[in-house]
Amino acid sequence: VVFFALPLLWLVLTPFTPNPTYRASLSGFTLDNFVALVDNPQVWPSIRNSLVLAGGSALLVIALAALAPYALS
């Protein structure tokens, strides 16, 4: 359980630390990393592209999965 919980703890704590490292630290709490993320002009086009790709892939999978029973019957 420890080998599973420690990486998850690090994953939750690291974005809120003022100086992210490979160590999990409880010192300091800041949202500056998220402010820097939102202020980055390359973030929103990247998120849009990811959503378009994920949505197109999901629609393609649904369309092919809907046709599969007819091919298998």
PDB file of C-alpha atoms in Angstrom:
ATOM      1  CA  VAL A   1       0.000   0.000   0.000  1.00  0.00           C
ATOM      2  CA  VAL A   2       2.880   2.369   0.777  1.00  0.00           C
ATOM      3  CA  PHE A   3       4.381   1.908  -2.682  1.00  0.00           C
ATOM      4  CA  PHE A   4       1.048   2.960  -4.141  1.00  0.00           C
ATOM      5  CA  ALA A   5       0.211   5.779  -1.719  1.00  0.00           C
ATOM      6  CA  LEU A   6       3.530   7.658  -1.705  1.00  0.00           C
ATOM      7  CA  PRO A   7       3.586   8.471  -5.430  1.00  0.00           C
ATOM      8  CA  LEU A   8      -0.031   9.612  -5.201  1.00  0.00           C
ATOM      9  CA  LEU A   9       0.821  11.818  -2.235  1.00  0.00           C
ATOM     10  CA  TRP A  10       3.701  13.329  -4.211  1.00  0.00           C
ATOM     11  CA  LEU A  11       1.385  13.845  -7.197  1.00  0.00           C
ATOM     12  CA  VAL A  12      -1.126  15.738  -5.062  1.00  0.00           C
ATOM     13  CA  LEU A  13       1.379  17.852  -3.091  1.00  0.00           C
ATOM     14  CA  THR A  14       3.899  18.858  -5.755  1.00  0.00           C
ATOM     15  CA  PRO A  15       1.774  21.373  -7.738  1.00  0.00           C
ATOM     16  CA  PHE A  16       1.131  23.355  -4.552  1.00  0.00           C
ATOM     17  CA  THR A  17       4.766  23.704  -3.451  1.00  0.00           C
ATOM     18  CA  PRO A  18       6.619  26.925  -4.271  1.00  0.00           C
ATOM     19  CA  ASN A  19       9.664  25.078  -5.644  1.00  0.00           C
ATOM     20  CA  PRO A  20       8.602  21.689  -7.099  1.00  0.00           C
ATOM     21  CA  THR A  21      11.197  18.922  -6.761  1.00  0.00           C
ATOM     22  CA  TYR A  22      11.233  15.152  -6.624  1.00  0.00           C
ATOM     23  CA  ARG A  23      10.701  15.290  -2.859  1.00  0.00           C
ATOM     24  CA  ALA A  24       7.249  15.539  -1.314  1.00  0.00           C
ATOM     25  CA  SER A  25       7.246  18.555   0.950  1.00  0.00           C
ATOM     26  CA  LEU A  26       4.576  19.983   3.202  1.00  0.00           C
ATOM     27  CA  SER A  27       6.338  23.314   3.614  1.00  0.00           C
ATOM     28  CA  GLY A  28       4.654  26.239   1.936  1.00  0.00           C
ATOM     29  CA  PHE A  29       1.425  26.290  -0.003  1.00  0.00           C
ATOM     30  CA  THR A  30       1.023  28.353  -3.141  1.00  0.00           C
ATOM     31  CA  LEU A  31      -1.138  28.570  -6.221  1.00  0.00           C
ATOM     32  CA  ASP A  32       1.540  30.409  -8.208  1.00  0.00           C
ATOM     33  CA  ASN A  33       2.209  27.359 -10.368  1.00  0.00           C
ATOM     34  CA  PHE A  34      -1.421  27.340 -11.509  1.00  0.00           C
ATOM     35  CA  VAL A  35      -1.363  31.090 -12.159  1.00  0.00           C
ATOM     36  CA  ALA A  36       1.729  30.626 -14.328  1.00  0.00           C
ATOM     37  CA  LEU A  37      -0.031  27.810 -16.173  1.00  0.00           C
ATOM     38  CA  VAL A  38      -3.111  29.901 -16.937  1.00  0.00           C
ATOM     39  CA  ASP A  39      -0.975  32.889 -17.990  1.00  0.00           C
ATOM     40  CA  ASN A  40       0.998  30.791 -20.494  1.00  0.00           C
ATOM     41  CA  PRO A  41      -0.383  31.566 -24.002  1.00  0.00           C
ATOM     42  CA  GLN A  42       0.442  28.070 -25.296  1.00  0.00           C
ATOM     43  CA  VAL A  43      -1.741  26.262 -22.759  1.00  0.00           C
ATOM     44  CA  TRP A  44      -5.206  26.944 -24.160  1.00  0.00           C
ATOM     45  CA  PRO A  45      -4.484  25.937 -27.783  1.00  0.00           C
ATOM     46  CA  SER A  46      -2.841  22.780 -26.463  1.00  0.00           C
ATOM     47  CA  ILE A  47      -5.869  21.945 -24.330  1.00  0.00           C
ATOM     48  CA  ARG A  48      -8.179  22.633 -27.277  1.00  0.00           C
ATOM     49  CA  ASN A  49      -6.120  20.356 -29.530  1.00  0.00           C
ATOM     50  CA  SER A  50      -6.173  17.620 -26.895  1.00  0.00           C
ATOM     51  CA  LEU A  51      -9.952  17.875 -26.541  1.00  0.00           C
ATOM     52  CA  VAL A  52     -10.455  17.771 -30.324  1.00  0.00           C
ATOM     53  CA  LEU A  53      -8.219  14.725 -30.621  1.00  0.00           C
ATOM     54  CA  ALA A  54      -9.868  12.948 -27.677  1.00  0.00           C
ATOM     55  CA  GLY A  55     -13.362  13.739 -28.950  1.00  0.00           C
ATOM     56  CA  GLY A  56     -12.573  12.594 -32.493  1.00  0.00           C
ATOM     57  CA  SER A  57     -10.998   9.393 -31.215  1.00  0.00           C
ATOM     58  CA  ALA A  58     -14.004   8.703 -28.986  1.00  0.00           C
ATOM     59  CA  LEU A  59     -16.429   9.245 -31.861  1.00  0.00           C
ATOM     60  CA  LEU A  60     -14.393   6.971 -34.132  1.00  0.00           C
ATOM     61  CA  VAL A  61     -14.298   4.222 -31.504  1.00  0.00           C
ATOM     62  CA  ILE A  62     -18.037   4.509 -30.892  1.00  0.00           C
ATOM     63  CA  ALA A  63     -18.811   4.364 -34.625  1.00  0.00           C
ATOM     64  CA  LEU A  64     -16.594   1.319 -35.174  1.00  0.00           C
ATOM     65  CA  ALA A  65     -17.892  -0.385 -32.037  1.00  0.00           C
ATOM     66  CA  ALA A  66     -21.465   0.170 -33.199  1.00  0.00           C
ATOM     67  CA  LEU A  67     -20.682  -1.499 -36.533  1.00  0.00           C
ATOM     68  CA  ALA A  68     -18.832  -4.459 -34.991  1.00  0.00           C
ATOM     69  CA  PRO A  69     -21.950  -6.456 -33.955  1.00  0.00           C
ATOM     70  CA  TYR A  70     -23.204  -6.470 -37.528  1.00  0.00           C
ATOM     71  CA  ALA A  71     -19.875  -7.813 -38.780  1.00  0.00           C
ATOM     72  CA  LEU A  72     -19.744 -10.486 -36.087  1.00  0.00           C
ATOM     73  CA  SER A  73     -23.337 -11.723 -36.493  1.00  0.00           C
TER      74      SER A  73
END
